[in-house]
């Protein structure tokens, strides 16, 4: 009997370090014989990657930004996420809808009710259950103070128009994540991302061991270098 797919998302402000752990977790799942699909948002399909470039680099208002992000998300769901879950894959996605509520909602101050409407439109009717609004099975939240994240990002690369925002913007984004986690505590797993990389990895894998999704031996082996 094939195992059901798992949809796991990674969230946190820019500089929180989430991206550096995704491949390590993918390797741990693969070591257990699972097929893993690793993707990101905005992006994950040719169309969504084009929209990503626009969102990250072209000036636009918050509504245009949100519409493009949800358009990219629907294409991503239709062409990558849902087919992978139907095959029984573990899907690891760097950002999903929580990021939209944190960045466009809390960060930009955009209407949360409008975002909820777009969420229902973009994420419903894709899975075998036509009435299901697709949400992650688990969201791993890398929680880090915006001031620390800014230090980590300083000089790393030419910032996109989100990374170039002032610290106050990221304070609002961080609060947006905290609000999302408080509203769905059964879905969120919070990690203290201020710790060193190895300790963050230990926190991360312990979440999956507790859920029975990873074996202890496998979880203790991999990890980002």
PDB file of C-alpha atoms in Angstrom:
ATOM      1  CA  UNK A   1       0.000   0.000   0.000  1.00  0.00           C
ATOM      2  CA  UNK A   2       1.431   3.376  -1.004  1.00  0.00           C
ATOM      3  CA  UNK A   3       1.898   6.008   1.665  1.00  0.00           C
ATOM      4  CA  UNK A   4      -0.106   9.218   1.426  1.00  0.00           C
ATOM      5  CA  UNK A   5       1.622  12.387   0.322  1.00  0.00           C
ATOM      6  CA  UNK A   6       2.808  14.979   2.834  1.00  0.00           C
ATOM      7  CA  UNK A   7       2.720  18.706   2.164  1.00  0.00           C
ATOM      8  CA  UNK A   8       5.228  20.563   4.351  1.00  0.00           C
ATOM      9  CA  UNK A   9       5.937  24.280   4.068  1.00  0.00           C
ATOM     10  CA  UNK A  10       8.783  26.395   5.455  1.00  0.00           C
ATOM     11  CA  UNK A  11       8.131  29.943   6.587  1.00  0.00           C
ATOM     12  CA  UNK A  12      10.011  32.829   8.144  1.00  0.00           C
ATOM     13  CA  UNK A  13      11.288  36.302   7.394  1.00  0.00           C
ATOM     14  CA  UNK A  14      14.178  36.801   4.973  1.00  0.00           C
ATOM     15  CA  UNK A  15      17.399  35.789   6.706  1.00  0.00           C
ATOM     16  CA  UNK A  16      15.800  33.271   9.083  1.00  0.00           C
ATOM     17  CA  UNK A  17      17.783  30.406   7.515  1.00  0.00           C
ATOM     18  CA  UNK A  18      14.942  28.138   6.444  1.00  0.00           C
ATOM     19  CA  UNK A  19      16.203  27.534   2.899  1.00  0.00           C
ATOM     20  CA  UNK A  20      19.488  26.058   4.124  1.00  0.00           C
ATOM     21  CA  UNK A  21      17.648  23.197   5.877  1.00  0.00           C
ATOM     22  CA  UNK A  22      15.233  22.110   3.155  1.00  0.00           C
ATOM     23  CA  UNK A  23      17.682  19.958   1.192  1.00  0.00           C
ATOM     24  CA  UNK A  24      18.907  18.313   4.385  1.00  0.00           C
ATOM     25  CA  UNK A  25      15.358  17.344   5.294  1.00  0.00           C
ATOM     26  CA  UNK A  26      14.734  16.126   1.749  1.00  0.00           C
ATOM     27  CA  UNK A  27      17.799  13.873   2.058  1.00  0.00           C
ATOM     28  CA  UNK A  28      16.515  12.483   5.367  1.00  0.00           C
ATOM     29  CA  UNK A  29      13.168  11.582   3.802  1.00  0.00           C
ATOM     30  CA  UNK A  30      14.860  10.051   0.756  1.00  0.00           C
ATOM     31  CA  UNK A  31      17.018   7.926   3.053  1.00  0.00           C
ATOM     32  CA  UNK A  32      13.775   6.401   4.300  1.00  0.00           C
ATOM     33  CA  UNK A  33      12.681   5.546   0.780  1.00  0.00           C
ATOM     34  CA  UNK A  34      10.308   8.455   0.272  1.00  0.00           C
ATOM     35  CA  UNK A  35      10.121  10.336  -3.014  1.00  0.00           C
ATOM     36  CA  UNK A  36      10.535  14.047  -2.342  1.00  0.00           C
ATOM     37  CA  UNK A  37       9.509  17.079  -4.392  1.00  0.00           C
ATOM     38  CA  UNK A  38      11.282  20.300  -3.377  1.00  0.00           C
ATOM     39  CA  UNK A  39       9.845  23.585  -4.603  1.00  0.00           C
ATOM     40  CA  UNK A  40       9.387  27.240  -3.691  1.00  0.00           C
ATOM     41  CA  UNK A  41       6.967  30.151  -3.833  1.00  0.00           C
ATOM     42  CA  UNK A  42       6.472  32.323  -5.658  1.00  0.00           C
ATOM     43  CA  UNK A  43       7.715  29.933  -8.307  1.00  0.00           C
ATOM     44  CA  UNK A  44       7.919  26.211  -8.902  1.00  0.00           C
ATOM     45  CA  UNK A  45       6.674  26.205 -12.507  1.00  0.00           C
ATOM     46  CA  UNK A  46       7.877  28.065 -15.614  1.00  0.00           C
ATOM     47  CA  UNK A  47       4.905  30.439 -15.435  1.00  0.00           C
ATOM     48  CA  UNK A  48       5.187  30.955 -11.684  1.00  0.00           C
ATOM     49  CA  UNK A  49       8.920  31.662 -11.951  1.00  0.00           C
ATOM     50  CA  UNK A  50       8.191  34.427 -14.471  1.00  0.00           C
ATOM     51  CA  UNK A  51       5.638  35.889 -12.067  1.00  0.00           C
ATOM     52  CA  UNK A  52       8.183  35.589  -9.245  1.00  0.00           C
ATOM     53  CA  UNK A  53      10.639  37.803 -11.121  1.00  0.00           C
ATOM     54  CA  UNK A  54       7.944  40.429 -11.554  1.00  0.00           C
ATOM     55  CA  UNK A  55       6.859  40.299  -7.900  1.00  0.00           C
ATOM     56  CA  UNK A  56      10.414  40.528  -6.558  1.00  0.00           C
ATOM     57  CA  UNK A  57      11.685  43.234  -8.883  1.00  0.00           C
ATOM     58  CA  UNK A  58       8.935  45.325 -10.517  1.00  0.00           C
ATOM     59  CA  UNK A  59       7.184  48.159  -8.654  1.00  0.00           C
ATOM     60  CA  UNK A  60       3.465  47.514  -8.085  1.00  0.00           C
ATOM     61  CA  UNK A  61       0.755  48.085  -5.518  1.00  0.00           C
ATOM     62  CA  UNK A  62      -0.265  45.533  -2.884  1.00  0.00           C
ATOM     63  CA  UNK A  63      -3.338  44.253  -4.750  1.00  0.00           C
ATOM     64  CA  UNK A  64      -1.407  43.654  -7.996  1.00  0.00           C
ATOM     65  CA  UNK A  65       1.305  41.941  -5.956  1.00  0.00           C
ATOM     66  CA  UNK A  66      -1.228  39.689  -4.227  1.00  0.00           C
ATOM     67  CA  UNK A  67      -3.015  38.781  -7.459  1.00  0.00           C
ATOM     68  CA  UNK A  68       0.256  37.771  -9.113  1.00  0.00           C
ATOM     69  CA  UNK A  69       1.294  35.697  -6.104  1.00  0.00           C
ATOM     70  CA  UNK A  70      -1.988  33.793  -5.996  1.00  0.00           C
ATOM     71  CA  UNK A  71      -1.922  33.289  -9.777  1.00  0.00           C
ATOM     72  CA  UNK A  72       1.552  31.776  -9.416  1.00  0.00           C
ATOM     73  CA  UNK A  73       0.325  29.673  -6.487  1.00  0.00           C
ATOM     74  CA  UNK A  74      -2.592  28.204  -8.407  1.00  0.00           C
ATOM     75  CA  UNK A  75      -0.350  27.235 -11.328  1.00  0.00           C
ATOM     76  CA  UNK A  76       2.113  25.722  -8.864  1.00  0.00           C
ATOM     77  CA  UNK A  77      -0.639  23.739  -7.160  1.00  0.00           C
ATOM     78  CA  UNK A  78      -2.136  22.488 -10.419  1.00  0.00           C
ATOM     79  CA  UNK A  79       1.099  21.456 -12.070  1.00  0.00           C
ATOM     80  CA  UNK A  80       3.479  20.478  -9.270  1.00  0.00           C
ATOM     81  CA  UNK A  81       2.058  20.174  -5.753  1.00  0.00           C
ATOM     82  CA  UNK A  82      -1.203  18.305  -6.358  1.00  0.00           C
ATOM     83  CA  UNK A  83       0.295  15.765  -8.827  1.00  0.00           C
ATOM     84  CA  UNK A  84       3.166  15.104  -6.394  1.00  0.00           C
ATOM     85  CA  UNK A  85       0.802  14.569  -3.460  1.00  0.00           C
ATOM     86  CA  UNK A  86      -1.349  12.261  -5.592  1.00  0.00           C
ATOM     87  CA  UNK A  87       1.770  10.151  -6.245  1.00  0.00           C
ATOM     88  CA  UNK A  88       2.479   9.925  -2.523  1.00  0.00           C
ATOM     89  CA  UNK A  89       5.475  12.285  -2.552  1.00  0.00           C
ATOM     90  CA  UNK A  90       6.692  14.347   0.351  1.00  0.00           C
ATOM     91  CA  UNK A  91       6.407  17.943  -0.893  1.00  0.00           C
ATOM     92  CA  UNK A  92       8.757  20.447   0.765  1.00  0.00           C
ATOM     93  CA  UNK A  93       7.922  24.001  -0.239  1.00  0.00           C
ATOM     94  CA  UNK A  94       9.900  27.121   0.638  1.00  0.00           C
ATOM     95  CA  UNK A  95       7.002  29.485   1.493  1.00  0.00           C
ATOM     96  CA  UNK A  96       3.280  29.184   0.791  1.00  0.00           C
ATOM     97  CA  UNK A  97       0.132  31.111   1.718  1.00  0.00           C
ATOM     98  CA  UNK A  98       1.264  32.060   5.223  1.00  0.00           C
ATOM     99  CA  UNK A  99       3.958  34.175   3.572  1.00  0.00           C
ATOM    100  CA  UNK A 100       1.313  36.106   1.654  1.00  0.00           C
ATOM    101  CA  UNK A 101      -0.590  36.928   4.822  1.00  0.00           C
ATOM    102  CA  UNK A 102       2.653  37.859   6.585  1.00  0.00           C
ATOM    103  CA  UNK A 103       4.250  39.927   3.801  1.00  0.00           C
ATOM    104  CA  UNK A 104       1.350  41.392   1.840  1.00  0.00           C
ATOM    105  CA  UNK A 105      -1.087  41.365   4.754  1.00  0.00           C
ATOM    106  CA  UNK A 106       0.885  42.338   7.846  1.00  0.00           C
ATOM    107  CA  UNK A 107       3.913  43.821   6.078  1.00  0.00           C
ATOM    108  CA  UNK A 108       2.150  45.852   3.405  1.00  0.00           C
ATOM    109  CA  UNK A 109      -1.010  46.368   5.431  1.00  0.00           C
ATOM    110  CA  UNK A 110      -3.211  44.828   2.736  1.00  0.00           C
ATOM    111  CA  UNK A 111      -6.777  43.734   3.537  1.00  0.00           C
ATOM    112  CA  UNK A 112      -6.720  40.267   5.153  1.00  0.00           C
ATOM    113  CA  UNK A 113     -10.300  39.538   4.093  1.00  0.00           C
ATOM    114  CA  UNK A 114      -9.371  40.080   0.446  1.00  0.00           C
ATOM    115  CA  UNK A 115      -6.404  37.753   0.895  1.00  0.00           C
ATOM    116  CA  UNK A 116      -8.715  35.127   2.405  1.00  0.00           C
ATOM    117  CA  UNK A 117     -10.994  35.410  -0.621  1.00  0.00           C
ATOM    118  CA  UNK A 118      -8.074  35.006  -3.015  1.00  0.00           C
ATOM    119  CA  UNK A 119      -6.841  32.052  -0.959  1.00  0.00           C
ATOM    120  CA  UNK A 120     -10.158  30.244  -1.345  1.00  0.00           C
ATOM    121  CA  UNK A 121     -10.303  30.988  -5.081  1.00  0.00           C
ATOM    122  CA  UNK A 122      -6.738  29.885  -5.810  1.00  0.00           C
ATOM    123  CA  UNK A 123      -6.515  26.850  -3.541  1.00  0.00           C
ATOM    124  CA  UNK A 124      -9.898  25.151  -3.943  1.00  0.00           C
ATOM    125  CA  UNK A 125     -10.971  22.598  -6.528  1.00  0.00           C
ATOM    126  CA  UNK A 126      -7.527  21.203  -7.307  1.00  0.00           C
ATOM    127  CA  UNK A 127      -7.326  18.070  -5.184  1.00  0.00           C
ATOM    128  CA  UNK A 128      -9.471  14.903  -5.590  1.00  0.00           C
ATOM    129  CA  UNK A 129     -11.980  16.509  -3.215  1.00  0.00           C
ATOM    130  CA  UNK A 130     -13.367  19.370  -5.283  1.00  0.00           C
ATOM    131  CA  UNK A 131     -14.417  21.265  -2.147  1.00  0.00           C
ATOM    132  CA  UNK A 132     -11.042  21.015  -0.427  1.00  0.00           C
ATOM    133  CA  UNK A 133      -8.978  24.157   0.039  1.00  0.00           C
ATOM    134  CA  UNK A 134      -5.412  22.918  -0.041  1.00  0.00           C
ATOM    135  CA  UNK A 135      -3.394  23.719   3.065  1.00  0.00           C
ATOM    136  CA  UNK A 136      -0.091  22.299   4.315  1.00  0.00           C
ATOM    137  CA  UNK A 137      -0.072  19.258   6.590  1.00  0.00           C
ATOM    138  CA  UNK A 138       2.655  21.023   8.568  1.00  0.00           C
ATOM    139  CA  UNK A 139       4.210  24.479   8.481  1.00  0.00           C
ATOM    140  CA  UNK A 140       7.680  24.874   9.972  1.00  0.00           C
ATOM    141  CA  UNK A 141       8.143  28.445  11.161  1.00  0.00           C
ATOM    142  CA  UNK A 142      11.722  29.695  11.548  1.00  0.00           C
ATOM    143  CA  UNK A 143      11.172  32.427  14.116  1.00  0.00           C
ATOM    144  CA  UNK A 144      13.923  35.049  14.254  1.00  0.00           C
ATOM    145  CA  UNK A 145      14.122  38.648  15.440  1.00  0.00           C
ATOM    146  CA  UNK A 146      14.126  40.997  12.420  1.00  0.00           C
ATOM    147  CA  UNK A 147      17.249  42.763  13.690  1.00  0.00           C
ATOM    148  CA  UNK A 148      19.191  39.479  13.685  1.00  0.00           C
ATOM    149  CA  UNK A 149      17.864  38.572  10.238  1.00  0.00           C
ATOM    150  CA  UNK A 150      19.016  41.956   8.908  1.00  0.00           C
ATOM    151  CA  UNK A 151      22.541  41.319  10.212  1.00  0.00           C
ATOM    152  CA  UNK A 152      22.621  37.938   8.480  1.00  0.00           C
ATOM    153  CA  UNK A 153      21.470  39.430   5.177  1.00  0.00           C
ATOM    154  CA  UNK A 154      23.807  42.414   5.221  1.00  0.00           C
ATOM    155  CA  UNK A 155      26.113  42.200   2.218  1.00  0.00           C
ATOM    156  CA  UNK A 156      24.967  38.696   1.265  1.00  0.00           C
ATOM    157  CA  UNK A 157      23.775  39.710  -2.193  1.00  0.00           C
ATOM    158  CA  UNK A 158      21.988  42.487  -4.032  1.00  0.00           C
ATOM    159  CA  UNK A 159      18.636  42.612  -2.223  1.00  0.00           C
ATOM    160  CA  UNK A 160      15.320  42.247  -4.029  1.00  0.00           C
ATOM    161  CA  UNK A 161      12.599  44.762  -3.261  1.00  0.00           C
ATOM    162  CA  UNK A 162      11.423  42.776  -0.226  1.00  0.00           C
ATOM    163  CA  UNK A 163      14.867  42.226   1.265  1.00  0.00           C
ATOM    164  CA  UNK A 164      15.538  45.946   0.826  1.00  0.00           C
ATOM    165  CA  UNK A 165      12.650  46.896   3.124  1.00  0.00           C
ATOM    166  CA  UNK A 166      13.447  48.562   6.486  1.00  0.00           C
ATOM    167  CA  UNK A 167      13.550  46.582   9.722  1.00  0.00           C
ATOM    168  CA  UNK A 168      10.137  47.951  10.742  1.00  0.00           C
ATOM    169  CA  UNK A 169       8.588  46.184   7.727  1.00  0.00           C
ATOM    170  CA  UNK A 170      10.051  42.874   8.908  1.00  0.00           C
ATOM    171  CA  UNK A 171       8.790  43.492  12.429  1.00  0.00           C
ATOM    172  CA  UNK A 172       5.292  43.628  10.980  1.00  0.00           C
ATOM    173  CA  UNK A 173       5.955  40.515   8.883  1.00  0.00           C
ATOM    174  CA  UNK A 174       7.242  38.639  11.947  1.00  0.00           C
ATOM    175  CA  UNK A 175       4.085  39.619  13.837  1.00  0.00           C
ATOM    176  CA  UNK A 176       2.040  38.417  10.880  1.00  0.00           C
ATOM    177  CA  UNK A 177       3.665  35.005  11.167  1.00  0.00           C
ATOM    178  CA  UNK A 178       3.044  34.958  14.910  1.00  0.00           C
ATOM    179  CA  UNK A 179      -0.634  35.736  14.302  1.00  0.00           C
ATOM    180  CA  UNK A 180      -0.921  32.930  11.715  1.00  0.00           C
ATOM    181  CA  UNK A 181       0.728  30.468  14.108  1.00  0.00           C
ATOM    182  CA  UNK A 182      -1.590  31.485  16.942  1.00  0.00           C
ATOM    183  CA  UNK A 183      -4.617  30.972  14.681  1.00  0.00           C
ATOM    184  CA  UNK A 184      -3.524  27.474  13.575  1.00  0.00           C
ATOM    185  CA  UNK A 185      -1.334  26.012  16.362  1.00  0.00           C
ATOM    186  CA  UNK A 186      -2.053  22.431  15.270  1.00  0.00           C
ATOM    187  CA  UNK A 187      -0.450  23.120  11.870  1.00  0.00           C
ATOM    188  CA  UNK A 188       2.550  25.211  12.926  1.00  0.00           C
ATOM    189  CA  UNK A 189       5.831  24.036  14.429  1.00  0.00           C
ATOM    190  CA  UNK A 190       7.919  26.955  15.717  1.00  0.00           C
ATOM    191  CA  UNK A 191      11.710  26.742  15.640  1.00  0.00           C
ATOM    192  CA  UNK A 192      14.046  29.120  17.463  1.00  0.00           C
ATOM    193  CA  UNK A 193      16.038  30.211  14.416  1.00  0.00           C
ATOM    194  CA  UNK A 194      18.415  32.363  16.490  1.00  0.00           C
ATOM    195  CA  UNK A 195      20.344  29.259  17.535  1.00  0.00           C
ATOM    196  CA  UNK A 196      23.296  27.910  15.573  1.00  0.00           C
ATOM    197  CA  UNK A 197      22.618  25.862  12.453  1.00  0.00           C
ATOM    198  CA  UNK A 198      23.158  22.473  14.085  1.00  0.00           C
ATOM    199  CA  UNK A 199      20.734  23.227  16.923  1.00  0.00           C
ATOM    200  CA  UNK A 200      18.131  24.486  14.474  1.00  0.00           C
ATOM    201  CA  UNK A 201      18.562  21.225  12.536  1.00  0.00           C
ATOM    202  CA  UNK A 202      18.031  19.254  15.755  1.00  0.00           C
ATOM    203  CA  UNK A 203      14.843  21.205  16.463  1.00  0.00           C
ATOM    204  CA  UNK A 204      13.633  20.626  12.919  1.00  0.00           C
ATOM    205  CA  UNK A 205      14.187  16.875  12.803  1.00  0.00           C
ATOM    206  CA  UNK A 206      12.754  16.356  16.288  1.00  0.00           C
ATOM    207  CA  UNK A 207       9.447  17.742  15.003  1.00  0.00           C
ATOM    208  CA  UNK A 208       9.305  15.036  12.338  1.00  0.00           C
ATOM    209  CA  UNK A 209      10.432  12.286  14.701  1.00  0.00           C
ATOM    210  CA  UNK A 210       7.625  13.188  17.135  1.00  0.00           C
ATOM    211  CA  UNK A 211       5.112  12.971  14.312  1.00  0.00           C
ATOM    212  CA  UNK A 212       6.467   9.584  13.251  1.00  0.00           C
ATOM    213  CA  UNK A 213       7.423  10.899   9.815  1.00  0.00           C
ATOM    214  CA  UNK A 214      11.169  10.323  10.306  1.00  0.00           C
ATOM    215  CA  UNK A 215      13.076   7.623  12.171  1.00  0.00           C
ATOM    216  CA  UNK A 216      15.394   8.799  14.940  1.00  0.00           C
ATOM    217  CA  UNK A 217      18.481   7.259  13.322  1.00  0.00           C
ATOM    218  CA  UNK A 218      17.789   8.904   9.965  1.00  0.00           C
ATOM    219  CA  UNK A 219      17.072  12.246  11.630  1.00  0.00           C
ATOM    220  CA  UNK A 220      20.367  12.204  13.494  1.00  0.00           C
ATOM    221  CA  UNK A 221      22.474  11.697  10.388  1.00  0.00           C
ATOM    222  CA  UNK A 222      21.912  14.378   7.760  1.00  0.00           C
ATOM    223  CA  UNK A 223      21.602  18.073   8.114  1.00  0.00           C
ATOM    224  CA  UNK A 224      23.076  21.102   6.438  1.00  0.00           C
ATOM    225  CA  UNK A 225      26.828  21.401   6.522  1.00  0.00           C
TER     226      UNK A 225
END
